[in-house]
Tab-separated table of N, CA, C and O in Angstrom:
chain	number	residue	atom	x	y	z
A	1	MET	N	-5.049	7.802	-31.074
A	1	MET	CA	-5.297	6.543	-30.396
A	1	MET	C	-4.273	6.304	-29.295
A	1	MET	O	-4.597	5.775	-28.259
A	2	HIS	N	-3.036	6.727	-29.513
A	2	HIS	CA	-1.992	6.536	-28.509
A	2	HIS	C	-2.351	7.239	-27.212
A	2	HIS	O	-2.189	6.706	-26.132
A	3	ARG	N	-2.895	8.461	-27.313
A	3	ARG	CA	-3.277	9.210	-26.118
A	3	ARG	C	-4.398	8.488	-25.364
A	3	ARG	O	-4.374	8.393	-24.151
A	4	SER	N	-5.359	7.960	-26.088
A	4	SER	CA	-6.459	7.243	-25.457
A	4	SER	C	-5.956	5.992	-24.738
A	4	SER	O	-6.373	5.683	-23.643
A	5	LYS	N	-5.042	5.280	-25.375
A	5	LYS	CA	-4.464	4.080	-24.764
A	5	LYS	C	-3.715	4.452	-23.487
A	5	LYS	O	-3.841	3.795	-22.468
A	6	ALA	N	-2.937	5.538	-23.551
A	6	ALA	CA	-2.180	5.973	-22.371
A	6	ALA	C	-3.130	6.369	-21.250
A	6	ALA	O	-2.912	6.030	-20.094
A	7	HIS	N	-4.203	7.092	-21.588
A	7	HIS	CA	-5.183	7.497	-20.576
A	7	HIS	C	-5.826	6.274	-19.934
A	7	HIS	O	-5.989	6.212	-18.722
A	8	GLY	N	-6.176	5.277	-20.752
A	8	GLY	CA	-6.757	4.047	-20.221
A	8	GLY	C	-5.789	3.315	-19.319
A	8	GLY	O	-6.172	2.761	-18.293
A	9	THR	N	-4.511	3.317	-19.692
A	9	THR	CA	-3.488	2.660	-18.879
A	9	THR	C	-3.333	3.372	-17.543
A	9	THR	O	-3.257	2.735	-16.503
A	10	VAL	N	-3.290	4.715	-17.587
A	10	VAL	CA	-3.164	5.486	-16.343
A	10	VAL	C	-4.362	5.215	-15.449
A	10	VAL	O	-4.221	4.975	-14.260
A	11	LEU	N	-5.569	5.216	-16.028
A	11	LEU	CA	-6.770	4.942	-15.246
A	11	LEU	C	-6.720	3.542	-14.660
A	11	LEU	O	-7.001	3.341	-13.481
A	12	SER	N	-6.305	2.571	-15.461
A	12	SER	CA	-6.207	1.190	-14.985
A	12	SER	C	-5.207	1.069	-13.847
A	12	SER	O	-5.482	0.437	-12.835
A	13	VAL	N	-4.042	1.686	-13.992
A	13	VAL	CA	-3.012	1.629	-12.950
A	13	VAL	C	-3.509	2.322	-11.690
A	13	VAL	O	-3.343	1.817	-10.591
A	14	THR	N	-4.165	3.476	-11.846
A	14	THR	CA	-4.660	4.207	-10.686
A	14	THR	C	-5.710	3.390	-9.943
A	14	THR	O	-5.640	3.243	-8.726
A	15	LEU	N	-6.676	2.833	-10.675
A	15	LEU	CA	-7.712	2.034	-10.025
A	15	LEU	C	-7.124	0.793	-9.370
A	15	LEU	O	-7.478	0.443	-8.252
A	16	THR	N	-6.190	0.137	-10.077
A	16	THR	CA	-5.550	-1.050	-9.509
A	16	THR	C	-4.800	-0.689	-8.236
A	16	THR	O	-4.903	-1.372	-7.230
A	17	SER	N	-4.052	0.413	-8.268
A	17	SER	CA	-3.292	0.825	-7.087
A	17	SER	C	-4.206	1.173	-5.929
A	17	SER	O	-3.922	0.846	-4.787
A	18	LEU	N	-5.311	1.844	-6.222
A	18	LEU	CA	-6.251	2.173	-5.153
A	18	LEU	C	-6.811	0.916	-4.516
A	18	LEU	O	-6.948	0.832	-3.299
A	19	LEU	N	-7.119	-0.079	-5.341
A	19	LEU	CA	-7.649	-1.326	-4.797
A	19	LEU	C	-6.581	-2.076	-4.008
A	19	LEU	O	-6.827	-2.601	-2.933
A	20	ILE	N	-5.372	-2.118	-4.562
A	20	ILE	CA	-4.292	-2.860	-3.907
A	20	ILE	C	-3.889	-2.197	-2.597
A	20	ILE	O	-3.645	-2.863	-1.597
A	21	LEU	N	-3.837	-0.871	-2.600
A	21	LEU	CA	-3.335	-0.173	-1.423
A	21	LEU	C	-4.430	0.261	-0.453
A	21	LEU	O	-4.204	1.064	0.421
A	22	THR	N	-5.621	-0.273	-0.605
A	22	THR	CA	-6.646	-0.061	0.405
A	22	THR	C	-6.237	-0.912	1.595
A	22	THR	O	-6.327	-2.116	1.565
A	23	VAL	N	-5.737	-0.230	2.590
A	23	VAL	CA	-5.018	-0.892	3.656
A	23	VAL	C	-5.903	-1.162	4.865
A	23	VAL	O	-6.712	-0.334	5.246
A	24	LEU	N	-5.735	-2.326	5.456
A	24	LEU	CA	-6.299	-2.633	6.758
A	24	LEU	C	-7.805	-2.400	6.844
A	24	LEU	O	-8.300	-1.822	7.807
A	25	THR	N	-8.542	-2.819	5.840
A	25	THR	CA	-9.988	-2.650	5.863
A	25	THR	C	-10.659	-3.922	6.333
A	25	THR	O	-10.016	-4.938	6.560
A	26	GLN	N	-11.974	-3.900	6.425
A	26	GLN	CA	-12.711	-5.079	6.849
A	26	GLN	C	-12.878	-6.065	5.710
A	26	GLN	O	-13.307	-7.188	5.926
A	27	ALA	N	-12.543	-5.662	4.502
A	27	ALA	CA	-12.715	-6.556	3.355
A	27	ALA	C	-11.812	-7.762	3.477
A	27	ALA	O	-10.704	-7.693	3.974
A	28	SER	N	-12.300	-8.871	3.013
A	28	SER	CA	-11.521	-10.095	3.008
A	28	SER	C	-10.790	-10.208	1.689
A	28	SER	O	-11.338	-9.932	0.645
A	29	PHE	N	-9.524	-10.577	1.721
A	29	PHE	CA	-8.716	-10.723	0.523
A	29	PHE	C	-8.078	-12.093	0.590
A	29	PHE	O	-7.375	-12.403	1.528
A	30	ALA	N	-8.329	-12.916	-0.411
A	30	ALA	CA	-7.785	-14.274	-0.463
A	30	ALA	C	-8.155	-15.052	0.795
A	30	ALA	O	-7.391	-15.858	1.284
A	31	GLY	N	-9.332	-14.763	1.346
A	31	GLY	CA	-9.807	-15.508	2.506
A	31	GLY	C	-9.157	-15.115	3.818
A	31	GLY	O	-9.371	-15.757	4.829
A	32	ILE	N	-8.364	-14.063	3.839
A	32	ILE	CA	-7.678	-13.650	5.066
A	32	ILE	C	-8.240	-12.307	5.496
A	32	ILE	O	-8.246	-11.349	4.744
A	33	ARG	N	-8.710	-12.248	6.718
A	33	ARG	CA	-9.229	-11.006	7.259
A	33	ARG	C	-8.119	-10.280	7.999
A	33	ARG	O	-7.374	-10.873	8.767
A	34	LEU	N	-8.019	-8.971	7.775
A	34	LEU	CA	-7.004	-8.170	8.444
A	34	LEU	C	-7.494	-7.756	9.824
A	34	LEU	O	-8.694	-7.614	10.059
A	35	GLU	N	-6.545	-7.544	10.731
A	35	GLU	CA	-6.874	-7.146	12.091
A	35	GLU	C	-7.302	-5.682	12.117
A	35	GLU	O	-7.104	-4.944	11.163
A	36	HIS	N	-7.845	-5.251	13.248
A	36	HIS	CA	-8.293	-3.869	13.415
A	36	HIS	C	-7.437	-3.116	14.433
A	36	HIS	O	-7.826	-2.038	14.865
A	37	ASP	N	-6.286	-3.677	14.798
A	37	ASP	CA	-5.405	-2.993	15.750
A	37	ASP	C	-4.917	-1.665	15.178
A	37	ASP	O	-4.754	-0.692	15.903
A	38	VAL	N	-4.669	-1.650	13.879
A	38	VAL	CA	-4.217	-0.448	13.175
A	38	VAL	C	-5.099	-0.309	11.940
A	38	VAL	O	-5.238	-1.251	11.169
A	39	GLU	N	-5.710	0.871	11.777
A	39	GLU	CA	-6.623	1.087	10.641
A	39	GLU	C	-6.285	2.389	9.920
A	39	GLU	O	-5.835	3.352	10.547
A	40	PRO	N	-6.544	2.435	8.610
A	40	PRO	CA	-6.298	3.666	7.859
A	40	PRO	C	-7.379	4.701	8.123
A	40	PRO	O	-8.540	4.370	8.317
A	41	VAL	N	-6.966	5.960	8.132
A	41	VAL	CA	-7.894	7.066	8.270
A	41	VAL	C	-7.972	7.826	6.946
A	41	VAL	O	-9.024	8.280	6.530
A	42	PHE	N	-6.829	7.951	6.269
A	42	PHE	CA	-6.736	8.684	5.014
A	42	PHE	C	-5.516	8.179	4.260
A	42	PHE	O	-4.523	7.792	4.867
A	43	GLN	N	-5.604	8.205	2.920
A	43	GLN	CA	-4.424	7.872	2.129
A	43	GLN	C	-4.334	8.762	0.898
A	43	GLN	O	-5.341	9.140	0.316
A	44	LEU	N	-3.112	9.101	0.546
A	44	LEU	CA	-2.813	9.899	-0.634
A	44	LEU	C	-1.883	9.067	-1.507
A	44	LEU	O	-0.802	8.658	-1.052
A	45	ILE	N	-2.296	8.805	-2.737
A	45	ILE	CA	-1.501	7.992	-3.658
A	45	ILE	C	-0.984	8.877	-4.773
A	45	ILE	O	-1.746	9.640	-5.383
A	46	GLU	N	0.316	8.793	-5.045
A	46	GLU	CA	0.933	9.528	-6.148
A	46	GLU	C	1.588	8.519	-7.077
A	46	GLU	O	2.320	7.637	-6.632
A	47	LEU	N	1.327	8.656	-8.390
A	47	LEU	CA	1.900	7.753	-9.390
A	47	LEU	C	2.675	8.550	-10.419
A	47	LEU	O	2.264	9.634	-10.815
A	48	THR	N	3.794	7.983	-10.860
A	48	THR	CA	4.545	8.524	-11.980
A	48	THR	C	4.404	7.512	-13.100
A	48	THR	O	4.913	6.395	-13.005
A	49	VAL	N	3.679	7.914	-14.147
A	49	VAL	CA	3.298	6.992	-15.209
A	49	VAL	C	3.710	7.568	-16.559
A	49	VAL	O	3.490	8.749	-16.824
A	50	ASP	N	4.308	6.756	-17.394
A	50	ASP	CA	4.650	7.109	-18.769
A	50	ASP	C	4.306	5.899	-19.623
A	50	ASP	O	4.921	4.837	-19.472
A	51	ALA	N	3.327	6.035	-20.499
A	51	ALA	CA	2.864	4.909	-21.309
A	51	ALA	C	3.933	4.389	-22.260
A	51	ALA	O	3.788	3.298	-22.818
A	52	ASP	N	5.009	5.130	-22.448
A	52	ASP	CA	6.081	4.690	-23.342
A	52	ASP	C	7.112	3.796	-22.657
A	52	ASP	O	8.032	3.297	-23.308
A	53	ILE	N	7.015	3.642	-21.358
A	53	ILE	CA	7.936	2.747	-20.647
A	53	ILE	C	7.127	1.660	-19.950
A	53	ILE	O	5.959	1.866	-19.626
A	54	PRO	N	7.731	0.488	-19.703
A	54	PRO	CA	6.959	-0.663	-19.226
A	54	PRO	C	6.667	-0.693	-17.727
A	54	PRO	O	6.100	-1.661	-17.243
A	55	ASP	N	7.050	0.340	-16.978
A	55	ASP	CA	6.804	0.289	-15.544
A	55	ASP	C	6.360	1.654	-15.028
A	55	ASP	O	6.327	2.632	-15.767
A	56	TYR	N	6.021	1.682	-13.754
A	56	TYR	CA	5.626	2.919	-13.109
A	56	TYR	C	6.164	2.928	-11.686
A	56	TYR	O	6.544	1.899	-11.137
A	57	THR	N	6.223	4.102	-11.107
A	57	THR	CA	6.638	4.255	-9.714
A	57	THR	C	5.551	5.037	-8.991
A	57	THR	O	4.715	5.690	-9.612
A	58	GLY	N	5.582	4.956	-7.691
A	58	GLY	CA	4.591	5.706	-6.939
A	58	GLY	C	4.915	5.745	-5.470
A	58	GLY	O	5.901	5.144	-5.008
A	59	SER	N	4.083	6.469	-4.765
A	59	SER	CA	4.206	6.524	-3.313
A	59	SER	C	2.812	6.654	-2.731
A	59	SER	O	1.876	7.100	-3.399
A	60	VAL	N	2.695	6.249	-1.498
A	60	VAL	CA	1.436	6.393	-0.775
A	60	VAL	C	1.764	6.884	0.635
A	60	VAL	O	2.732	6.455	1.243
A	61	THR	N	0.986	7.842	1.076
A	61	THR	CA	1.074	8.333	2.445
A	61	THR	C	-0.249	7.982	3.107
A	61	THR	O	-1.317	8.365	2.611
A	62	ILE	N	-0.176	7.236	4.196
A	62	ILE	CA	-1.386	6.738	4.853
A	62	ILE	C	-1.397	7.199	6.308
A	62	ILE	O	-0.463	6.916	7.057
A	63	GLU	N	-2.455	7.915	6.668
A	63	GLU	CA	-2.658	8.257	8.074
A	63	GLU	C	-3.298	7.047	8.735
A	63	GLU	O	-4.308	6.526	8.251
A	64	LEU	N	-2.688	6.584	9.819
A	64	LEU	CA	-3.172	5.402	10.521
A	64	LEU	C	-3.673	5.761	11.909
A	64	LEU	O	-3.163	6.685	12.541
A	65	ARG	N	-4.648	4.998	12.358
A	65	ARG	CA	-5.119	5.106	13.736
A	65	ARG	C	-4.777	3.790	14.425
A	65	ARG	O	-5.194	2.714	13.990
A	66	VAL	N	-3.994	3.871	15.488
A	66	VAL	CA	-3.653	2.689	16.281
A	66	VAL	C	-4.723	2.558	17.354
A	66	VAL	O	-4.880	3.437	18.201
A	67	ASN	N	-5.477	1.463	17.280
A	67	ASN	CA	-6.583	1.248	18.218
A	67	ASN	C	-6.160	0.500	19.477
A	67	ASN	O	-6.725	0.716	20.548
A	68	ARG	N	-5.195	-0.405	19.335
A	68	ARG	CA	-4.705	-1.213	20.457
A	68	ARG	C	-3.184	-1.323	20.346
A	68	ARG	O	-2.641	-1.376	19.239
A	69	PRO	N	-2.501	-1.389	21.475
A	69	PRO	CA	-1.048	-1.559	21.416
A	69	PRO	C	-0.682	-2.803	20.591
A	69	PRO	O	-1.292	-3.861	20.744
A	70	THR	N	0.288	-2.642	19.707
A	70	THR	CA	0.721	-3.754	18.865
A	70	THR	C	2.128	-3.512	18.364
A	70	THR	O	2.557	-2.356	18.257
A	71	LYS	N	2.842	-4.586	18.079
A	71	LYS	CA	4.184	-4.483	17.509
A	71	LYS	C	4.199	-4.773	16.016
A	71	LYS	O	5.232	-4.650	15.369
A	72	SER	N	3.042	-5.163	15.450
A	72	SER	CA	3.022	-5.436	14.005
A	72	SER	C	1.617	-5.263	13.439
A	72	SER	O	0.629	-5.344	14.168
A	73	PHE	N	1.580	-5.009	12.159
A	73	PHE	CA	0.322	-4.966	11.419
A	73	PHE	C	0.622	-5.328	9.979
A	73	PHE	O	1.752	-5.274	9.533
A	74	ARG	N	-0.414	-5.754	9.267
A	74	ARG	CA	-0.210	-6.174	7.882
A	74	ARG	C	-1.228	-5.518	6.977
A	74	ARG	O	-2.258	-5.023	7.429
A	75	PHE	N	-0.884	-5.484	5.695
A	75	PHE	CA	-1.795	-4.922	4.710
A	75	PHE	C	-1.534	-5.556	3.356
A	75	PHE	O	-0.536	-6.232	3.152
A	76	HIS	N	-2.459	-5.317	2.427
A	76	HIS	CA	-2.377	-5.896	1.093
A	76	HIS	C	-1.432	-5.079	0.219
A	76	HIS	O	-1.464	-3.849	0.248
A	77	SER	N	-0.604	-5.772	-0.561
A	77	SER	CA	0.343	-5.096	-1.454
A	77	SER	C	0.598	-5.942	-2.695
A	77	SER	O	1.725	-6.089	-3.139
A	78	GLU	N	-0.438	-6.492	-3.253
A	78	GLU	CA	-0.311	-7.413	-4.382
A	78	GLU	C	0.389	-6.759	-5.569
A	78	GLU	O	0.012	-5.680	-6.022
A	79	GLY	N	1.416	-7.434	-6.062
A	79	GLY	CA	2.066	-7.028	-7.296
A	79	GLY	C	2.994	-5.835	-7.194
A	79	GLY	O	3.518	-5.387	-8.197
A	80	LEU	N	3.219	-5.295	-6.017
A	80	LEU	CA	4.085	-4.126	-5.884
A	80	LEU	C	5.417	-4.515	-5.268
A	80	LEU	O	5.480	-5.371	-4.392
A	81	THR	N	6.459	-3.856	-5.711
A	81	THR	CA	7.760	-3.981	-5.065
A	81	THR	C	7.927	-2.748	-4.187
A	81	THR	O	7.901	-1.617	-4.675
A	82	ILE	N	8.054	-2.967	-2.894
A	82	ILE	CA	8.198	-1.866	-1.940
A	82	ILE	C	9.665	-1.449	-1.916
A	82	ILE	O	10.553	-2.258	-1.669
A	83	ASP	N	9.904	-0.168	-2.187
A	83	ASP	CA	11.271	0.360	-2.185
A	83	ASP	C	11.645	0.908	-0.818
A	83	ASP	O	12.726	0.624	-0.306
A	84	THR	N	10.779	1.700	-0.229
A	84	THR	CA	11.018	2.236	1.114
A	84	THR	C	9.712	2.246	1.891
A	84	THR	O	8.628	2.354	1.307
A	85	LEU	N	9.832	2.146	3.195
A	85	LEU	CA	8.686	2.222	4.088
A	85	LEU	C	9.144	2.934	5.351
A	85	LEU	O	10.119	2.501	5.975
A	86	VAL	N	8.472	4.025	5.688
A	86	VAL	CA	8.817	4.803	6.881
A	86	VAL	C	7.551	5.013	7.695
A	86	VAL	O	6.545	5.515	7.192
A	87	LEU	N	7.606	4.619	8.958
A	87	LEU	CA	6.510	4.790	9.899
A	87	LEU	C	6.923	5.869	10.894
A	87	LEU	O	8.043	5.837	11.411
A	88	SER	N	6.034	6.830	11.162
A	88	SER	CA	6.375	7.897	12.106
A	88	SER	C	5.147	8.327	12.893
A	88	SER	O	4.016	8.018	12.529
A	89	ASP	N	5.409	9.024	13.992
A	89	ASP	CA	4.342	9.646	14.775
A	89	ASP	C	4.801	11.044	15.155
A	89	ASP	O	5.803	11.534	14.617
A	90	SER	N	4.113	11.693	16.064
A	90	SER	CA	4.458	13.074	16.423
A	90	SER	C	5.845	13.199	17.041
A	90	SER	O	6.426	14.284	17.053
A	91	SER	N	6.411	12.083	17.531
A	91	SER	CA	7.753	12.103	18.126
A	91	SER	C	8.857	11.884	17.094
A	91	SER	O	10.027	12.056	17.403
A	92	GLY	N	8.497	11.457	15.882
A	92	GLY	CA	9.500	11.216	14.848
A	92	GLY	C	9.367	9.824	14.246
A	92	GLY	O	8.329	9.163	14.375
A	93	VAL	N	10.442	9.366	13.624
A	93	VAL	CA	10.449	8.067	12.946
A	93	VAL	C	10.395	6.939	13.968
A	93	VAL	O	11.076	6.981	14.990
A	94	ILE	N	9.564	5.953	13.702
A	94	ILE	CA	9.421	4.775	14.557
A	94	ILE	C	10.264	3.660	13.959
A	94	ILE	O	10.097	3.319	12.780
A	95	SER	N	11.169	3.093	14.738
A	95	SER	CA	12.022	2.010	14.257
A	95	SER	C	11.157	0.818	13.845
A	95	SER	O	10.415	0.266	14.664
A	96	SER	N	11.238	0.448	12.563
A	96	SER	CA	10.391	-0.637	12.070
A	96	SER	C	11.052	-1.334	10.883
A	96	SER	O	11.960	-0.796	10.258
A	97	THR	N	10.582	-2.527	10.620
A	97	THR	CA	11.013	-3.289	9.458
A	97	THR	C	9.765	-3.763	8.732
A	97	THR	O	8.666	-3.740	9.290
A	98	PHE	N	9.947	-4.187	7.480
A	98	PHE	CA	8.811	-4.737	6.748
A	98	PHE	C	9.245	-5.984	6.010
A	98	PHE	O	10.417	-6.153	5.673
A	99	GLU	N	8.280	-6.868	5.809
A	99	GLU	CA	8.553	-8.138	5.140
A	99	GLU	C	7.363	-8.517	4.271
A	99	GLU	O	6.216	-8.484	4.732
A	100	GLN	N	7.642	-8.860	3.020
A	100	GLN	CA	6.598	-9.366	2.129
A	100	GLN	C	6.404	-10.826	2.509
A	100	GLN	O	7.304	-11.643	2.351
A	101	ILE	N	5.227	-11.182	3.064
A	101	ILE	CA	5.041	-12.553	3.556
A	101	ILE	C	4.480	-13.497	2.501
A	101	ILE	O	4.535	-14.697	2.660
A	102	ASN	N	3.923	-12.961	1.457
A	102	ASN	CA	3.493	-13.737	0.303
A	102	ASN	C	3.332	-12.743	-0.839
A	102	ASN	O	3.752	-11.598	-0.712
A	103	ASP	N	2.742	-13.136	-1.935
A	103	ASP	CA	2.594	-12.221	-3.064
A	103	ASP	C	1.558	-11.139	-2.832
A	103	ASP	O	1.403	-10.247	-3.647
A	104	GLU	N	0.832	-11.225	-1.735
A	104	GLU	CA	-0.299	-10.328	-1.530
A	104	GLU	C	-0.247	-9.483	-0.266
A	104	GLU	O	-0.998	-8.533	-0.142
A	105	GLU	N	0.608	-9.825	0.683
A	105	GLU	CA	0.597	-9.123	1.963
A	105	GLU	C	1.988	-8.701	2.409
A	105	GLU	O	2.973	-9.373	2.139
A	106	LEU	N	2.006	-7.601	3.144
A	106	LEU	CA	3.229	-7.079	3.718
A	106	LEU	C	2.999	-6.902	5.215
A	106	LEU	O	1.915	-6.464	5.621
A	107	VAL	N	3.988	-7.251	6.028
A	107	VAL	CA	3.897	-7.086	7.482
A	107	VAL	C	4.906	-6.033	7.922
A	107	VAL	O	6.071	-6.085	7.529
A	108	VAL	N	4.436	-5.086	8.707
A	108	VAL	CA	5.295	-4.070	9.314
A	108	VAL	C	5.451	-4.454	10.773
A	108	VAL	O	4.466	-4.693	11.466
A	109	THR	N	6.706	-4.534	11.244
A	109	THR	CA	6.993	-4.874	12.633
A	109	THR	C	7.804	-3.741	13.250
A	109	THR	O	8.788	-3.293	12.658
A	110	THR	N	7.392	-3.308	14.432
A	110	THR	CA	8.081	-2.214	15.110
A	110	THR	C	8.950	-2.752	16.241
A	110	THR	O	8.680	-3.817	16.799
A	111	GLU	N	9.980	-2.004	16.573
A	111	GLU	CA	10.882	-2.400	17.661
A	111	GLU	C	10.146	-2.371	18.996
A	111	GLU	O	10.292	-3.258	19.822
A	112	ASN	N	9.347	-1.331	19.212
A	112	ASN	CA	8.548	-1.189	20.429
A	112	ASN	C	7.077	-1.178	20.041
A	112	ASN	O	6.725	-0.855	18.907
A	113	LYS	N	6.214	-1.500	21.003
A	113	LYS	CA	4.774	-1.497	20.725
A	113	LYS	C	4.300	-0.102	20.334
A	113	LYS	O	4.689	0.892	20.951
A	114	LEU	N	3.447	-0.065	19.309
A	114	LEU	CA	2.755	1.176	18.975
A	114	LEU	C	1.698	1.406	20.040
A	114	LEU	O	1.058	0.464	20.504
A	115	THR	N	1.518	2.658	20.433
A	115	THR	CA	0.493	2.977	21.425
A	115	THR	C	-0.700	3.602	20.716
A	115	THR	O	-0.552	4.186	19.632
A	116	PRO	N	-1.881	3.486	21.294
A	116	PRO	CA	-3.063	4.062	20.647
A	116	PRO	C	-2.872	5.539	20.315
A	116	PRO	O	-2.289	6.299	21.088
A	117	GLY	N	-3.354	5.901	19.138
A	117	GLY	CA	-3.212	7.269	18.637
A	117	GLY	C	-2.955	7.247	17.144
A	117	GLY	O	-3.207	6.253	16.470
A	118	GLY	N	-2.426	8.332	16.635
A	118	GLY	CA	-2.187	8.447	15.203
A	118	GLY	C	-0.735	8.259	14.820
A	118	GLY	O	0.170	8.530	15.605
A	119	CYS	N	-0.535	7.759	13.616
A	119	CYS	CA	0.807	7.692	13.040
A	119	CYS	C	0.689	7.782	11.527
A	119	CYS	O	-0.402	7.751	10.964
A	120	LEU	N	1.823	7.905	10.872
A	120	LEU	CA	1.876	8.111	9.434
A	120	LEU	C	2.765	7.047	8.809
A	120	LEU	O	3.862	6.767	9.313
A	121	LEU	N	2.303	6.454	7.729
A	121	LEU	CA	3.050	5.442	7.004
A	121	LEU	C	3.317	5.975	5.601
A	121	LEU	O	2.372	6.338	4.885
A	122	ARG	N	4.600	6.054	5.218
A	122	ARG	CA	4.981	6.506	3.873
A	122	ARG	C	5.675	5.353	3.164
A	122	ARG	O	6.636	4.781	3.700
A	123	ILE	N	5.187	5.035	1.971
A	123	ILE	CA	5.719	3.909	1.202
A	123	ILE	C	6.014	4.379	-0.214
A	123	ILE	O	5.178	5.053	-0.836
A	124	SER	N	7.179	4.016	-0.736
A	124	SER	CA	7.443	4.204	-2.167
A	124	SER	C	7.529	2.814	-2.788
A	124	SER	O	7.974	1.857	-2.143
A	125	PHE	N	7.082	2.692	-4.042
A	125	PHE	CA	6.981	1.389	-4.686
A	125	PHE	C	7.181	1.522	-6.190
A	125	PHE	O	7.173	2.632	-6.735
A	126	HIS	N	7.340	0.378	-6.844
A	126	HIS	CA	7.361	0.341	-8.302
A	126	HIS	C	6.772	-0.983	-8.770
A	126	HIS	O	6.644	-1.926	-7.994
A	127	ASN	N	6.428	-1.023	-10.049
A	127	ASN	CA	5.840	-2.221	-10.639
A	127	ASN	C	5.838	-2.065	-12.146
A	127	ASN	O	5.974	-0.963	-12.669
A	128	GLU	N	5.665	-3.178	-12.836
A	128	GLU	CA	5.490	-3.135	-14.276
A	128	GLU	C	4.009	-3.043	-14.589
A	128	GLU	O	3.169	-3.533	-13.836
A	129	PHE	N	3.689	-2.409	-15.731
A	129	PHE	CA	2.299	-2.350	-16.174
A	129	PHE	C	1.795	-3.756	-16.450
A	129	PHE	O	2.528	-4.619	-16.918
A	130	ASP	N	0.531	-3.956	-16.178
A	130	ASP	CA	-0.139	-5.191	-16.575
A	130	ASP	C	-0.624	-4.963	-17.997
A	130	ASP	O	-1.501	-4.140	-18.245
A	131	THR	N	-0.037	-5.648	-18.957
A	131	THR	CA	-0.391	-5.446	-20.369
A	131	THR	C	-1.428	-6.421	-20.880
A	131	THR	O	-1.750	-6.430	-22.060
A	132	ARG	N	-1.944	-7.274	-19.985
A	132	ARG	CA	-3.007	-8.184	-20.397
A	132	ARG	C	-4.307	-7.405	-20.582
A	132	ARG	O	-4.555	-6.428	-19.888
A	133	ALA	N	-5.135	-7.861	-21.463
A	133	ALA	CA	-6.400	-7.189	-21.755
A	133	ALA	C	-7.481	-7.660	-20.779
A	133	ALA	O	-8.364	-8.422	-21.119
A	134	ASN	N	-7.383	-7.212	-19.539
A	134	ASN	CA	-8.381	-7.557	-18.515
A	134	ASN	C	-9.371	-6.422	-18.390
A	134	ASN	O	-9.033	-5.256	-18.552
A	135	SER	N	-10.591	-6.749	-18.047
A	135	SER	CA	-11.580	-5.705	-17.806
A	135	SER	C	-11.833	-5.608	-16.307
A	135	SER	O	-11.472	-6.482	-15.544
A	136	LEU	N	-12.466	-4.496	-15.914
A	136	LEU	CA	-12.761	-4.308	-14.489
A	136	LEU	C	-13.864	-5.184	-14.066
A	136	LEU	O	-14.847	-5.397	-14.239
């Protein structure tokens, strides 16, 4: 039974993370629509999960497409503590900062305007497991 519980927890965390880290989509979250200046093209999520400890860590690598010049963009990050965030393009690391603006959104601000094209966003995070008996 312990293995089944752990598998269910891993599945729950994975599905929750996928939903939470679906970045910059057309979906409305809490009544706020995200802009289309920067949109995701691909994302890879990695989780480190152990059912015997109360938390997990992870990282996400997101390929972004910059559609219009901008100095900031936001995305959903409900319930996650962001440890590091690195934005880069073919020239290297882009000077940027991030700020959690509420419990559900994070804003990335760059020193200089992003220009149309591709860039990469790497984020590491951690969180505690949700131990409430919620269903999907």
